[in-house]
Amino acid sequence: MKNKNKLSYLLLVLVVAMSGANAFAAGPAAVNLGTAGNFVILSKTGISTTGVTQITGDIGVSPVAATYITGFGLSADATNVFSTSPVVTGKIYAANYADPTSSNLTSAVGDMQTAYTDAAGRTLPTATELGAGDISGLTIAPGLYKWGTGVAINSDVTLSGGPNDVWIFQIAQGLNVASGKKVILTGGAQAKNIFWQVGSNANIGTTAQFNGNLLTQTAINLQTGATLNGRALAQTAVTLDANAVMSTGNFTQPSVILNPTPTQIVTPAPAQTPSQTTIQTPTQNQTTYTTSGSASGINTSTQSPTIVTSSVQNTQTIQAQINVAQAFDVSLTLGSSGADVLRLQQYLNNHGYTVSSSGLGSKGTETSLFGPKTKAALKSFQEAHRGEILTPLGLQSGTGMFGLSTRGYINSHR
Protein backbone atom coordinates (compact mmCIF):
# COMPACT_ATOMS: atom_id res chain seq x y z
CA MET A 1 0.00 0.00 0.00
CA LYS A 2 2.83 2.38 0.85
CA ASN A 3 4.47 1.73 -2.51
CA LYS A 4 1.16 2.36 -4.25
CA ASN A 5 0.69 5.66 -2.43
CA LYS A 6 4.27 6.66 -3.26
CA LEU A 7 3.69 5.85 -6.94
CA SER A 8 0.47 7.89 -6.97
CA TYR A 9 2.30 10.83 -5.42
CA LEU A 10 5.09 10.64 -7.99
CA LEU A 11 2.56 10.52 -10.82
CA LEU A 12 0.82 13.59 -9.40
CA VAL A 13 4.12 15.48 -9.21
CA LEU A 14 4.90 14.49 -12.80
CA VAL A 15 1.51 15.68 -14.06
CA VAL A 16 1.90 19.00 -12.23
CA ALA A 17 5.40 19.50 -13.60
CA MET A 18 4.31 18.76 -17.16
CA SER A 19 1.22 20.95 -17.00
CA GLY A 20 3.07 23.98 -15.61
CA ALA A 21 1.38 27.15 -14.45
CA ASN A 22 -1.57 26.75 -16.82
CA ALA A 23 -3.20 24.29 -14.40
CA PHE A 24 -3.21 26.84 -11.60
CA ALA A 25 -4.55 30.03 -13.14
CA ALA A 26 -5.95 32.26 -10.40
CA GLY A 27 -9.02 34.47 -10.55
CA PRO A 28 -12.31 33.99 -12.41
CA ALA A 29 -12.70 32.53 -15.88
CA ALA A 30 -11.73 34.95 -18.63
CA VAL A 31 -14.43 36.92 -20.43
CA ASN A 32 -15.02 35.56 -23.92
CA LEU A 33 -14.76 38.51 -26.32
CA GLY A 34 -15.77 36.44 -29.34
CA THR A 35 -15.11 38.17 -32.65
CA ALA A 36 -14.85 41.53 -30.84
CA GLY A 37 -11.44 40.27 -29.80
CA ASN A 38 -10.32 40.67 -33.42
CA PHE A 39 -10.34 44.45 -32.94
CA VAL A 40 -8.07 46.69 -30.91
CA ILE A 41 -10.74 49.43 -31.11
CA LEU A 42 -14.44 48.78 -31.77
CA SER A 43 -17.16 51.42 -31.46
CA LYS A 44 -20.84 51.78 -32.23
CA THR A 45 -20.85 55.56 -32.84
CA GLY A 46 -17.40 56.58 -34.07
CA ILE A 47 -13.63 56.76 -33.62
CA SER A 48 -11.75 60.07 -33.82
CA THR A 49 -8.10 61.05 -33.43
CA THR A 50 -5.99 64.16 -33.33
CA GLY A 51 -2.21 64.44 -33.12
CA VAL A 52 0.23 61.69 -34.04
CA THR A 53 -1.60 58.53 -32.98
CA GLN A 54 -0.20 55.04 -33.54
CA ILE A 55 -2.51 52.02 -33.47
CA THR A 56 -1.49 48.38 -33.83
CA GLY A 57 -4.40 46.11 -34.74
CA ASP A 58 -7.71 46.34 -36.60
CA ILE A 59 -10.35 48.96 -35.77
CA GLY A 60 -14.02 49.14 -36.69
CA VAL A 61 -17.32 51.02 -36.34
CA SER A 62 -20.87 49.72 -36.65
CA PRO A 63 -23.69 50.45 -37.28
CA VAL A 64 -22.28 53.86 -38.33
CA ALA A 65 -20.43 54.45 -41.60
CA ALA A 66 -16.79 55.27 -42.33
CA THR A 67 -17.56 59.00 -42.16
CA TYR A 68 -17.64 58.54 -38.37
CA ILE A 69 -13.95 57.56 -38.40
CA THR A 70 -12.20 60.94 -38.40
CA GLY A 71 -8.60 62.12 -38.34
CA PHE A 72 -7.17 58.94 -39.88
CA GLY A 73 -6.77 59.91 -43.54
CA LEU A 74 -8.52 56.76 -44.75
CA SER A 75 -7.56 55.08 -48.03
CA ALA A 76 -10.09 52.54 -49.25
CA ASP A 77 -8.82 49.17 -50.47
CA ALA A 78 -9.61 48.31 -54.09
CA THR A 79 -12.21 45.79 -52.89
CA ASN A 80 -13.83 48.40 -50.60
CA VAL A 81 -13.88 45.76 -47.88
CA PHE A 82 -11.59 47.80 -45.63
CA SER A 83 -9.49 50.96 -45.47
CA THR A 84 -5.95 51.70 -44.37
CA SER A 85 -4.37 54.66 -42.60
CA PRO A 86 -0.81 55.91 -42.02
CA VAL A 87 -1.42 55.73 -38.26
CA VAL A 88 -2.91 52.23 -38.16
CA THR A 89 -0.85 49.06 -38.53
CA GLY A 90 -3.86 46.96 -39.41
CA LYS A 91 -7.17 47.31 -41.25
CA ILE A 92 -10.08 49.69 -40.73
CA TYR A 93 -13.66 48.51 -41.12
CA ALA A 94 -17.00 50.31 -41.24
CA ALA A 95 -20.59 49.17 -41.62
CA ASN A 96 -20.97 50.69 -45.11
CA TYR A 97 -18.03 48.78 -46.61
CA ALA A 98 -18.50 45.87 -49.02
CA ASP A 99 -19.53 42.41 -47.84
CA PRO A 100 -18.67 40.56 -45.71
CA THR A 101 -17.59 43.56 -43.61
CA SER A 102 -21.07 44.67 -42.55
CA SER A 103 -22.14 41.24 -41.28
CA ASN A 104 -18.80 40.65 -39.61
CA LEU A 105 -19.07 43.95 -37.76
CA THR A 106 -22.64 43.19 -36.69
CA SER A 107 -21.38 39.95 -35.15
CA ALA A 108 -18.42 41.68 -33.50
CA VAL A 109 -20.59 44.40 -31.94
CA GLY A 110 -23.00 41.73 -30.72
CA ASP A 111 -20.10 39.82 -29.17
CA MET A 112 -18.85 43.04 -27.55
CA GLN A 113 -22.23 43.60 -25.90
CA THR A 114 -22.40 39.95 -24.81
CA ALA A 115 -18.94 40.22 -23.27
CA TYR A 116 -19.95 43.39 -21.42
CA THR A 117 -23.04 41.66 -20.02
CA ASP A 118 -20.98 38.62 -19.03
CA ALA A 119 -18.41 40.72 -17.18
CA ALA A 120 -21.09 42.81 -15.47
CA GLY A 121 -23.01 39.74 -14.39
CA ARG A 122 -20.25 37.77 -12.68
CA THR A 123 -21.04 36.87 -9.05
CA LEU A 124 -19.16 36.07 -5.84
CA PRO A 125 -16.65 38.94 -5.98
CA THR A 126 -13.29 38.67 -4.28
CA ALA A 127 -13.99 42.11 -2.76
CA THR A 128 -16.60 44.84 -3.04
CA GLU A 129 -15.97 48.58 -2.89
CA LEU A 130 -12.20 48.09 -2.65
CA GLY A 131 -10.60 51.36 -1.54
CA ALA A 132 -14.06 52.95 -1.50
CA GLY A 133 -13.60 53.40 -5.24
CA ASP A 134 -10.07 54.83 -5.08
CA ILE A 135 -7.58 52.03 -5.78
CA SER A 136 -4.59 54.36 -6.05
CA GLY A 137 -1.32 52.75 -4.98
CA LEU A 138 -2.77 49.27 -4.38
CA THR A 139 -1.28 45.96 -5.45
CA ILE A 140 -4.19 43.75 -6.50
CA ALA A 141 -4.24 39.96 -6.83
CA PRO A 142 -6.22 38.11 -9.51
CA GLY A 143 -9.94 38.06 -8.81
CA LEU A 144 -13.35 39.63 -9.33
CA TYR A 145 -13.77 43.14 -7.89
CA LYS A 146 -17.06 45.03 -7.73
CA TRP A 147 -17.96 48.68 -7.15
CA GLY A 148 -21.38 50.33 -6.98
CA THR A 149 -19.66 53.64 -7.76
CA GLY A 150 -16.94 54.83 -10.10
CA VAL A 151 -13.25 53.96 -9.75
CA ALA A 152 -10.32 56.41 -9.60
CA ILE A 153 -6.62 55.72 -10.14
CA ASN A 154 -4.65 58.70 -8.83
CA SER A 155 -1.34 56.89 -8.31
CA ASP A 156 0.15 53.78 -9.89
CA VAL A 157 -1.77 50.51 -9.44
CA THR A 158 -0.06 47.12 -9.68
CA LEU A 159 -1.76 43.92 -10.82
CA SER A 160 0.38 41.05 -9.57
CA GLY A 161 -0.14 37.53 -10.85
CA GLY A 162 0.88 34.87 -13.33
CA PRO A 163 0.55 34.82 -17.14
CA ASN A 164 -2.76 32.93 -17.03
CA ASP A 165 -4.35 34.70 -14.07
CA VAL A 166 -7.50 36.77 -14.63
CA TRP A 167 -8.83 40.05 -13.26
CA ILE A 168 -12.38 41.34 -13.78
CA PHE A 169 -13.30 44.81 -12.53
CA GLN A 170 -17.05 45.51 -12.33
CA ILE A 171 -17.46 49.28 -12.18
CA ALA A 172 -21.02 50.60 -12.02
CA GLN A 173 -20.11 54.16 -13.00
CA GLY A 174 -17.03 55.72 -14.63
CA LEU A 175 -13.30 54.92 -14.61
CA ASN A 176 -10.84 57.81 -14.30
CA VAL A 177 -7.07 57.42 -14.54
CA ALA A 178 -5.10 60.53 -13.57
CA SER A 179 -2.47 62.00 -15.87
CA GLY A 180 0.86 60.21 -15.88
CA LYS A 181 -0.35 57.26 -13.79
CA LYS A 182 0.10 53.61 -14.67
CA VAL A 183 -1.56 50.24 -14.37
CA ILE A 184 1.54 48.09 -13.87
CA LEU A 185 1.70 44.32 -14.48
CA THR A 186 4.09 42.13 -12.47
CA GLY A 187 4.79 38.42 -12.10
CA GLY A 188 4.06 37.72 -15.77
CA ALA A 189 0.49 39.10 -15.71
CA GLN A 190 -0.85 39.77 -19.21
CA ALA A 191 -3.11 42.58 -20.39
CA LYS A 192 -5.24 40.17 -22.41
CA ASN A 193 -6.47 38.59 -19.16
CA ILE A 194 -7.64 41.87 -17.58
CA PHE A 195 -11.21 43.08 -18.11
CA TRP A 196 -12.50 46.51 -17.06
CA GLN A 197 -16.31 46.56 -17.31
CA VAL A 198 -17.27 50.22 -16.97
CA GLY A 199 -20.88 51.38 -16.62
CA SER A 200 -20.15 54.85 -17.97
CA ASN A 201 -17.15 56.60 -19.57
CA ALA A 202 -13.53 55.49 -19.23
CA ASN A 203 -11.14 58.45 -19.16
CA ILE A 204 -7.41 57.71 -19.41
CA GLY A 205 -5.40 60.80 -18.48
CA THR A 206 -2.56 62.54 -20.28
CA THR A 207 0.52 60.27 -20.70
CA ALA A 208 -1.10 57.59 -18.52
CA GLN A 209 -0.21 53.96 -19.26
CA PHE A 210 -3.11 51.52 -19.12
CA ASN A 211 -3.29 47.74 -19.43
CA GLY A 212 -6.32 45.58 -20.13
CA ASN A 213 -9.53 45.26 -22.13
CA LEU A 214 -11.91 48.20 -21.69
CA LEU A 215 -15.57 47.24 -22.06
CA THR A 216 -17.61 50.40 -21.60
CA GLN A 217 -21.32 51.20 -21.63
CA THR A 218 -20.55 54.60 -23.15
CA ALA A 219 -17.35 56.36 -24.32
CA ILE A 220 -13.61 55.73 -24.03
CA ASN A 221 -11.42 58.85 -23.99
CA LEU A 222 -7.64 58.61 -24.25
CA GLN A 223 -6.13 61.99 -23.49
CA THR A 224 -2.92 63.39 -25.00
CA GLY A 225 -0.06 60.90 -25.02
CA ALA A 226 -1.84 58.13 -23.10
CA THR A 227 -1.01 54.55 -24.05
CA LEU A 228 -3.29 51.52 -24.03
CA ASN A 229 -1.98 47.98 -24.15
CA GLY A 230 -5.26 46.17 -24.58
CA ARG A 231 -8.54 46.85 -26.35
CA ALA A 232 -10.98 49.75 -26.42
CA LEU A 233 -14.46 48.26 -26.91
CA ALA A 234 -17.04 51.04 -26.53
CA GLN A 235 -20.79 51.09 -26.96
CA THR A 236 -20.56 54.76 -27.97
CA ALA A 237 -17.45 56.65 -29.18
CA VAL A 238 -13.69 56.30 -28.82
CA THR A 239 -11.69 59.54 -28.76
CA LEU A 240 -7.91 59.60 -29.22
CA ASP A 241 -5.25 62.30 -29.01
CA ALA A 242 -1.69 61.35 -29.99
CA ASN A 243 -1.98 57.93 -28.38
CA ALA A 244 -0.33 54.55 -28.75
CA VAL A 245 -2.90 51.74 -28.75
CA MET A 246 -1.71 48.15 -28.98
CA SER A 247 -3.64 44.91 -29.23
CA THR A 248 -3.10 42.53 -26.31
CA GLY A 249 -2.81 39.72 -28.83
CA ASN A 250 0.42 41.22 -30.20
CA PHE A 251 2.29 42.09 -27.03
CA THR A 252 3.51 40.18 -24.01
CA GLN A 253 5.86 41.04 -21.21
CA PRO A 254 9.49 40.75 -22.32
CA SER A 255 11.58 37.86 -21.04
CA VAL A 256 15.34 37.38 -20.86
CA ILE A 257 16.70 33.98 -21.82
CA LEU A 258 19.55 34.28 -19.33
CA ASN A 259 17.16 34.44 -16.39
CA PRO A 260 13.56 33.18 -16.13
CA THR A 261 12.51 36.27 -14.13
CA PRO A 262 12.51 39.88 -15.35
CA THR A 263 15.86 41.53 -14.65
CA GLN A 264 16.47 45.21 -14.07
CA ILE A 265 19.96 46.59 -14.50
CA VAL A 266 20.62 49.24 -11.86
CA THR A 267 23.30 51.93 -12.17
CA PRO A 268 25.79 51.64 -9.26
CA ALA A 269 25.39 54.05 -6.36
CA PRO A 270 28.26 56.51 -5.94
CA ALA A 271 29.48 54.73 -2.82
CA GLN A 272 30.27 51.56 -4.76
CA THR A 273 33.71 50.82 -6.13
CA PRO A 274 34.15 51.28 -9.90
CA SER A 275 34.70 47.56 -10.40
CA GLN A 276 31.28 46.59 -9.10
CA THR A 277 27.74 46.96 -10.33
CA THR A 278 24.45 45.50 -9.16
CA ILE A 279 21.68 43.50 -10.72
CA GLN A 280 18.27 43.34 -9.06
CA THR A 281 16.25 40.17 -9.59
CA PRO A 282 12.67 40.43 -8.27
CA THR A 283 11.47 37.74 -5.89
CA GLN A 284 7.92 37.32 -4.69
CA ASN A 285 6.75 38.13 -1.16
CA GLN A 286 3.18 38.07 0.08
CA THR A 287 1.28 40.93 1.67
CA THR A 288 -2.37 41.34 2.66
CA TYR A 289 -4.84 44.17 2.16
CA THR A 290 -8.02 44.22 4.22
CA THR A 291 -10.96 45.95 2.61
CA SER A 292 -13.80 47.73 4.31
CA GLY A 293 -17.04 45.88 3.89
CA SER A 294 -15.27 42.55 3.40
CA ALA A 295 -14.61 40.05 6.13
CA SER A 296 -11.48 38.70 4.51
CA GLY A 297 -8.24 40.24 3.27
CA ILE A 298 -6.94 40.12 -0.26
CA ASN A 299 -3.68 38.30 -0.73
CA THR A 300 -1.47 40.14 -3.16
CA SER A 301 2.15 40.08 -4.23
CA THR A 302 4.84 42.69 -3.97
CA GLN A 303 8.46 42.47 -4.97
CA SER A 304 11.66 42.83 -3.00
CA PRO A 305 15.06 42.75 -4.67
CA THR A 306 17.76 40.17 -4.19
CA ILE A 307 21.11 41.88 -4.79
CA VAL A 308 23.73 40.05 -6.80
CA THR A 309 27.09 41.60 -7.55
CA SER A 310 29.27 40.81 -10.52
CA SER A 311 32.27 42.29 -12.24
CA VAL A 312 31.80 45.05 -14.79
CA GLN A 313 33.06 42.72 -17.48
CA ASN A 314 30.46 40.05 -16.66
CA THR A 315 27.67 42.62 -16.50
CA GLN A 316 28.65 44.05 -19.86
CA THR A 317 28.65 40.54 -21.32
CA ILE A 318 25.19 39.84 -19.87
CA GLN A 319 23.81 43.14 -21.14
CA ALA A 320 25.24 42.53 -24.60
CA GLN A 321 23.60 39.09 -24.67
CA ILE A 322 20.28 40.57 -23.54
CA ASN A 323 20.36 43.20 -26.27
CA VAL A 324 21.10 40.57 -28.92
CA ALA A 325 18.79 37.82 -27.70
CA GLN A 326 15.73 39.80 -26.65
CA ALA A 327 13.49 41.28 -29.30
CA PHE A 328 11.58 44.49 -28.68
CA ASP A 329 7.96 43.39 -28.13
CA VAL A 330 6.38 46.48 -26.56
CA SER A 331 5.51 49.82 -28.15
CA LEU A 332 6.69 52.91 -26.25
CA THR A 333 5.94 56.60 -26.30
CA LEU A 334 6.57 59.79 -24.34
CA GLY A 335 6.00 58.99 -20.65
CA SER A 336 6.64 55.24 -20.93
CA SER A 337 9.02 53.68 -18.42
CA GLY A 338 10.65 50.38 -17.59
CA ALA A 339 13.33 47.98 -18.77
CA ASP A 340 12.27 48.29 -22.43
CA VAL A 341 12.94 52.02 -22.37
CA LEU A 342 16.37 51.34 -20.87
CA ARG A 343 17.17 48.88 -23.67
CA LEU A 344 15.91 51.32 -26.32
CA GLN A 345 18.15 54.08 -24.98
CA GLN A 346 21.11 51.69 -24.98
CA TYR A 347 20.37 50.69 -28.57
CA LEU A 348 20.14 54.30 -29.74
CA ASN A 349 23.33 55.32 -27.94
CA ASN A 350 25.20 52.30 -29.28
CA HIS A 351 24.15 53.11 -32.86
CA GLY A 352 25.10 56.77 -32.88
CA TYR A 353 21.72 58.36 -32.08
CA THR A 354 22.68 59.95 -28.79
CA VAL A 355 19.93 60.29 -26.22
CA SER A 356 22.06 62.68 -24.17
CA SER A 357 25.60 63.94 -24.65
CA SER A 358 26.26 63.86 -20.91
CA GLY A 359 24.59 62.98 -17.63
CA LEU A 360 21.52 60.76 -17.41
CA GLY A 361 20.66 59.23 -20.76
CA SER A 362 24.22 59.33 -22.05
CA LYS A 363 26.04 56.12 -22.91
CA GLY A 364 26.51 54.03 -19.77
CA THR A 365 23.98 56.02 -17.75
CA GLU A 366 20.79 55.22 -19.65
CA THR A 367 17.53 55.51 -17.75
CA SER A 368 14.19 53.72 -17.79
CA LEU A 369 12.14 56.86 -18.57
CA PHE A 370 11.02 57.78 -22.10
CA GLY A 371 11.39 61.56 -22.10
CA PRO A 372 11.83 64.29 -24.74
CA LYS A 373 15.51 63.38 -25.31
CA THR A 374 14.63 59.76 -26.05
CA LYS A 375 11.87 60.91 -28.39
CA ALA A 376 14.27 63.25 -30.25
CA ALA A 377 16.93 60.54 -30.62
CA LEU A 378 14.35 58.02 -31.85
CA LYS A 379 12.97 60.55 -34.33
CA SER A 380 16.48 61.02 -35.76
CA PHE A 381 16.87 57.24 -36.03
CA GLN A 382 13.53 56.90 -37.84
CA GLU A 383 14.42 59.62 -40.34
CA ALA A 384 17.83 58.07 -40.99
CA HIS A 385 16.01 54.86 -41.96
CA ARG A 386 13.08 56.58 -43.61
CA GLY A 387 12.64 54.08 -46.44
CA GLU A 388 12.21 51.09 -44.14
CA ILE A 389 10.36 52.72 -41.24
CA LEU A 390 8.43 55.81 -42.37
CA THR A 391 7.67 55.30 -46.06
CA PRO A 392 5.57 52.12 -45.52
CA LEU A 393 3.42 54.17 -43.12
CA GLY A 394 3.09 57.08 -45.53
CA LEU A 395 4.93 59.42 -43.14
CA GLN A 396 7.36 62.14 -44.18
CA SER A 397 9.06 62.71 -40.83
CA GLY A 398 9.83 60.73 -37.71
CA THR A 399 7.23 60.54 -34.97
CA GLY A 400 9.48 59.71 -32.03
CA MET A 401 7.01 56.97 -31.09
CA PHE A 402 8.39 53.44 -30.80
CA GLY A 403 5.74 51.45 -32.66
CA LEU A 404 5.43 48.31 -34.72
CA SER A 405 7.31 49.58 -37.80
CA THR A 406 10.33 50.84 -35.84
CA ARG A 407 10.38 47.76 -33.62
CA GLY A 408 10.25 45.49 -36.62
CA TYR A 409 13.17 47.27 -38.27
CA ILE A 410 15.34 47.11 -35.14
CA ASN A 411 14.46 43.47 -34.46
CA SER A 412 15.51 42.50 -37.99
CA HIS A 413 18.76 44.48 -37.83
CA ARG A 414 20.10 43.55 -34.39
mmCIF file of N, CA and C in Angstrom, residues 171-224:
data_model
loop_
_atom_site.group_PDB
_atom_site.id
_atom_site.type_symbol
_atom_site.label_atom_id
_atom_site.label_comp_id
_atom_site.label_asym_id
_atom_site.label_seq_id
_atom_site.Cartn_x
_atom_site.Cartn_y
_atom_site.Cartn_z
ATOM 1 N N ILE A 171 -17.380 47.889 -12.608
ATOM 2 C CA ILE A 171 -17.464 49.281 -12.183
ATOM 3 C C ILE A 171 -18.807 49.839 -12.634
ATOM 4 N N ALA A 172 -19.659 50.191 -11.677
ATOM 5 C CA ALA A 172 -21.022 50.605 -12.023
ATOM 6 C C ALA A 172 -21.057 51.951 -12.718
ATOM 7 N N GLN A 173 -20.114 52.834 -12.390
ATOM 8 C CA GLN A 173 -20.107 54.160 -13.003
ATOM 9 C C GLN A 173 -18.842 54.328 -13.855
ATOM 10 N N GLY A 174 -18.148 55.456 -13.745
ATOM 11 C CA GLY A 174 -17.025 55.718 -14.627
ATOM 12 C C GLY A 174 -15.682 55.249 -14.078
ATOM 13 N N LEU A 175 -14.687 55.224 -14.975
ATOM 14 C CA LEU A 175 -13.304 54.924 -14.610
ATOM 15 C C LEU A 175 -12.459 56.128 -15.004
ATOM 16 N N ASN A 176 -11.678 56.646 -14.047
ATOM 17 C CA ASN A 176 -10.839 57.807 -14.302
ATOM 18 C C ASN A 176 -9.408 57.535 -13.863
ATOM 19 N N VAL A 177 -8.486 57.608 -14.819
ATOM 20 C CA VAL A 177 -7.066 57.417 -14.545
ATOM 21 C C VAL A 177 -6.389 58.781 -14.655
ATOM 22 N N ALA A 178 -5.724 59.206 -13.593
ATOM 23 C CA ALA A 178 -5.105 60.529 -13.572
ATOM 24 C C ALA A 178 -3.923 60.594 -14.531
ATOM 25 N N SER A 179 -3.570 61.791 -14.931
ATOM 26 C CA SER A 179 -2.472 62.003 -15.874
ATOM 27 C C SER A 179 -1.164 61.425 -15.332
ATOM 28 N N GLY A 180 -0.454 60.734 -16.223
ATOM 29 C CA GLY A 180 0.859 60.208 -15.883
ATOM 30 C C GLY A 180 0.859 58.963 -15.020
ATOM 31 N N LYS A 181 -0.296 58.437 -14.661
ATOM 32 C CA LYS A 181 -0.351 57.260 -13.786
ATOM 33 C C LYS A 181 -0.390 55.980 -14.622
ATOM 34 N N LYS A 182 -0.072 54.864 -13.952
ATOM 35 C CA LYS A 182 0.096 53.606 -14.672
ATOM 36 C C LYS A 182 -0.676 52.476 -14.010
ATOM 37 N N VAL A 183 -1.135 51.568 -14.835
ATOM 38 C CA VAL A 183 -1.559 50.241 -14.372
ATOM 39 C C VAL A 183 -0.404 49.310 -14.728
ATOM 40 N N ILE A 184 0.297 48.838 -13.702
ATOM 41 C CA ILE A 184 1.535 48.085 -13.870
ATOM 42 C C ILE A 184 1.244 46.590 -13.713
ATOM 43 N N LEU A 185 1.851 45.769 -14.555
ATOM 44 C CA LEU A 185 1.704 44.323 -14.475
ATOM 45 C C LEU A 185 3.000 43.715 -13.978
ATOM 46 N N THR A 186 2.907 42.821 -12.987
ATOM 47 C CA THR A 186 4.085 42.127 -12.475
ATOM 48 C C THR A 186 3.814 40.635 -12.382
ATOM 49 N N GLY A 187 4.905 39.867 -12.265
ATOM 50 C CA GLY A 187 4.794 38.421 -12.096
ATOM 51 C C GLY A 187 4.417 37.683 -13.361
ATOM 52 N N GLY A 188 4.455 38.363 -14.516
ATOM 53 C CA GLY A 188 4.063 37.723 -15.767
ATOM 54 C C GLY A 188 2.634 37.984 -16.173
ATOM 55 N N ALA A 189 1.885 38.777 -15.377
ATOM 56 C CA ALA A 189 0.491 39.095 -15.707
ATOM 57 C C ALA A 189 0.397 39.679 -17.114
ATOM 58 N N GLN A 190 -0.686 39.341 -17.826
ATOM 59 C CA GLN A 190 -0.854 39.769 -19.206
ATOM 60 C C GLN A 190 -2.114 40.611 -19.375
ATOM 61 N N ALA A 191 -1.995 41.667 -20.176
ATOM 62 C CA ALA A 191 -3.113 42.584 -20.387
ATOM 63 C C ALA A 191 -4.334 41.879 -20.973
ATOM 64 N N LYS A 192 -4.111 40.848 -21.769
ATOM 65 C CA LYS A 192 -5.243 40.172 -22.411
ATOM 66 C C LYS A 192 -6.162 39.481 -21.406
ATOM 67 N N ASN A 193 -5.687 39.271 -20.189
ATOM 68 C CA ASN A 193 -6.470 38.590 -19.158
ATOM 69 C C ASN A 193 -7.086 39.557 -18.150
ATOM 70 N N ILE A 194 -7.113 40.850 -18.489
ATOM 71 C CA ILE A 194 -7.644 41.873 -17.584
ATOM 72 C C ILE A 194 -8.851 42.526 -18.253
ATOM 73 N N PHE A 195 -9.970 42.591 -17.534
ATOM 74 C CA PHE A 195 -11.215 43.082 -18.113
ATOM 75 C C PHE A 195 -11.800 44.165 -17.205
ATOM 76 N N TRP A 196 -11.925 45.368 -17.777
ATOM 77 C CA TRP A 196 -12.496 46.506 -17.059
ATOM 78 C C TRP A 196 -13.901 46.758 -17.622
ATOM 79 N N GLN A 197 -14.925 46.320 -16.898
ATOM 80 C CA GLN A 197 -16.306 46.560 -17.308
ATOM 81 C C GLN A 197 -16.748 47.859 -16.642
ATOM 82 N N VAL A 198 -17.025 48.864 -17.466
ATOM 83 C CA VAL A 198 -17.266 50.219 -16.967
ATOM 84 C C VAL A 198 -18.671 50.661 -17.365
ATOM 85 N N GLY A 199 -19.477 51.046 -16.372
ATOM 86 C CA GLY A 199 -20.876 51.378 -16.619
ATOM 87 C C GLY A 199 -21.107 52.736 -17.222
ATOM 88 N N SER A 200 -20.038 53.529 -17.369
ATOM 89 C CA SER A 200 -20.147 54.851 -17.971
ATOM 90 C C SER A 200 -18.913 55.087 -18.823
ATOM 91 N N ASN A 201 -18.350 56.295 -18.783
ATOM 92 C CA ASN A 201 -17.154 56.603 -19.565
ATOM 93 C C ASN A 201 -15.889 56.065 -18.893
ATOM 94 N N ALA A 202 -14.885 55.765 -19.713
ATOM 95 C CA ALA A 202 -13.535 55.491 -19.226
ATOM 96 C C ALA A 202 -12.641 56.612 -19.734
ATOM 97 N N ASN A 203 -11.996 57.329 -18.818
ATOM 98 C CA ASN A 203 -11.139 58.454 -19.162
ATOM 99 C C ASN A 203 -9.712 58.142 -18.723
ATOM 100 N N ILE A 204 -8.810 58.023 -19.688
ATOM 101 C CA ILE A 204 -7.409 57.708 -19.413
ATOM 102 C C ILE A 204 -6.611 58.999 -19.584
ATOM 103 N N GLY A 205 -5.995 59.475 -18.510
ATOM 104 C CA GLY A 205 -5.397 60.803 -18.478
ATOM 105 C C GLY A 205 -4.153 60.962 -19.336
ATOM 106 N N THR A 206 -3.726 62.191 -19.467
ATOM 107 C CA THR A 206 -2.560 62.544 -20.276
ATOM 108 C C THR A 206 -1.343 61.728 -19.874
ATOM 109 N N THR A 207 -0.702 61.097 -20.846
ATOM 110 C CA THR A 207 0.516 60.273 -20.704
ATOM 111 C C THR A 207 0.345 59.085 -19.764
ATOM 112 N N ALA A 208 -0.874 58.777 -19.355
ATOM 113 C CA ALA A 208 -1.103 57.592 -18.517
ATOM 114 C C ALA A 208 -0.819 56.329 -19.325
ATOM 115 N N GLN A 209 -0.470 55.246 -18.609
ATOM 116 C CA GLN A 209 -0.209 53.960 -19.257
ATOM 117 C C GLN A 209 -1.183 52.936 -18.680
ATOM 118 N N PHE A 210 -2.005 52.373 -19.561
ATOM 119 C CA PHE A 210 -3.107 51.524 -19.116
ATOM 120 C C PHE A 210 -2.991 50.147 -19.745
ATOM 121 N N ASN A 211 -3.314 49.124 -18.958
ATOM 122 C CA ASN A 211 -3.287 47.736 -19.425
ATOM 123 C C ASN A 211 -4.648 47.090 -19.240
ATOM 124 N N GLY A 212 -5.107 46.369 -20.257
ATOM 125 C CA GLY A 212 -6.321 45.578 -20.133
ATOM 126 C C GLY A 212 -7.355 45.894 -21.187
ATOM 127 N N ASN A 213 -8.418 45.111 -21.192
ATOM 128 C CA ASN A 213 -9.527 45.255 -22.125
ATOM 129 C C ASN A 213 -10.592 46.157 -21.507
ATOM 130 N N LEU A 214 -10.864 47.288 -22.146
ATOM 131 C CA LEU A 214 -11.907 48.201 -21.685
ATOM 132 C C LEU A 214 -13.219 47.852 -22.364
ATOM 133 N N LEU A 215 -14.225 47.514 -21.572
ATOM 134 C CA LEU A 215 -15.572 47.239 -22.058
ATOM 135 C C LEU A 215 -16.482 48.275 -21.424
ATOM 136 N N THR A 216 -16.882 49.295 -22.194
ATOM 137 C CA THR A 216 -17.612 50.398 -21.596
ATOM 138 C C THR A 216 -19.034 50.506 -22.136
ATOM 139 N N GLN A 217 -19.931 50.970 -21.243
ATOM 140 C CA GLN A 217 -21.316 51.199 -21.628
ATOM 141 C C GLN A 217 -21.432 52.429 -22.517
ATOM 142 N N THR A 218 -20.519 53.402 -22.314
ATOM 143 C CA THR A 218 -20.550 54.599 -23.151
ATOM 144 C C THR A 218 -19.166 54.812 -23.779
ATOM 145 N N ALA A 219 -18.527 55.970 -23.549
ATOM 146 C CA ALA A 219 -17.350 56.359 -24.324
ATOM 147 C C ALA A 219 -16.033 55.956 -23.661
ATOM 148 N N ILE A 220 -14.989 55.900 -24.492
ATOM 149 C CA ILE A 220 -13.612 55.735 -24.028
ATOM 150 C C ILE A 220 -12.826 56.930 -24.547
ATOM 151 N N ASN A 221 -12.184 57.661 -23.625
ATOM 152 C CA ASN A 221 -11.422 58.855 -23.986
ATOM 153 C C ASN A 221 -9.972 58.682 -23.561
ATOM 154 N N LEU A 222 -9.069 58.647 -24.528
ATOM 155 C CA LEU A 222 -7.639 58.609 -24.253
ATOM 156 C C LEU A 222 -7.085 60.013 -24.475
ATOM 157 N N GLN A 223 -6.627 60.621 -23.397
ATOM 158 C CA GLN A 223 -6.132 61.988 -23.491
ATOM 159 C C GLN A 223 -4.701 62.010 -24.021
ATOM 160 N N THR A 224 -4.175 63.195 -24.265
ATOM 161 C CA THR A 224 -2.924 63.388 -24.996
ATOM 162 C C THR A 224 -1.791 62.516 -24.467
#
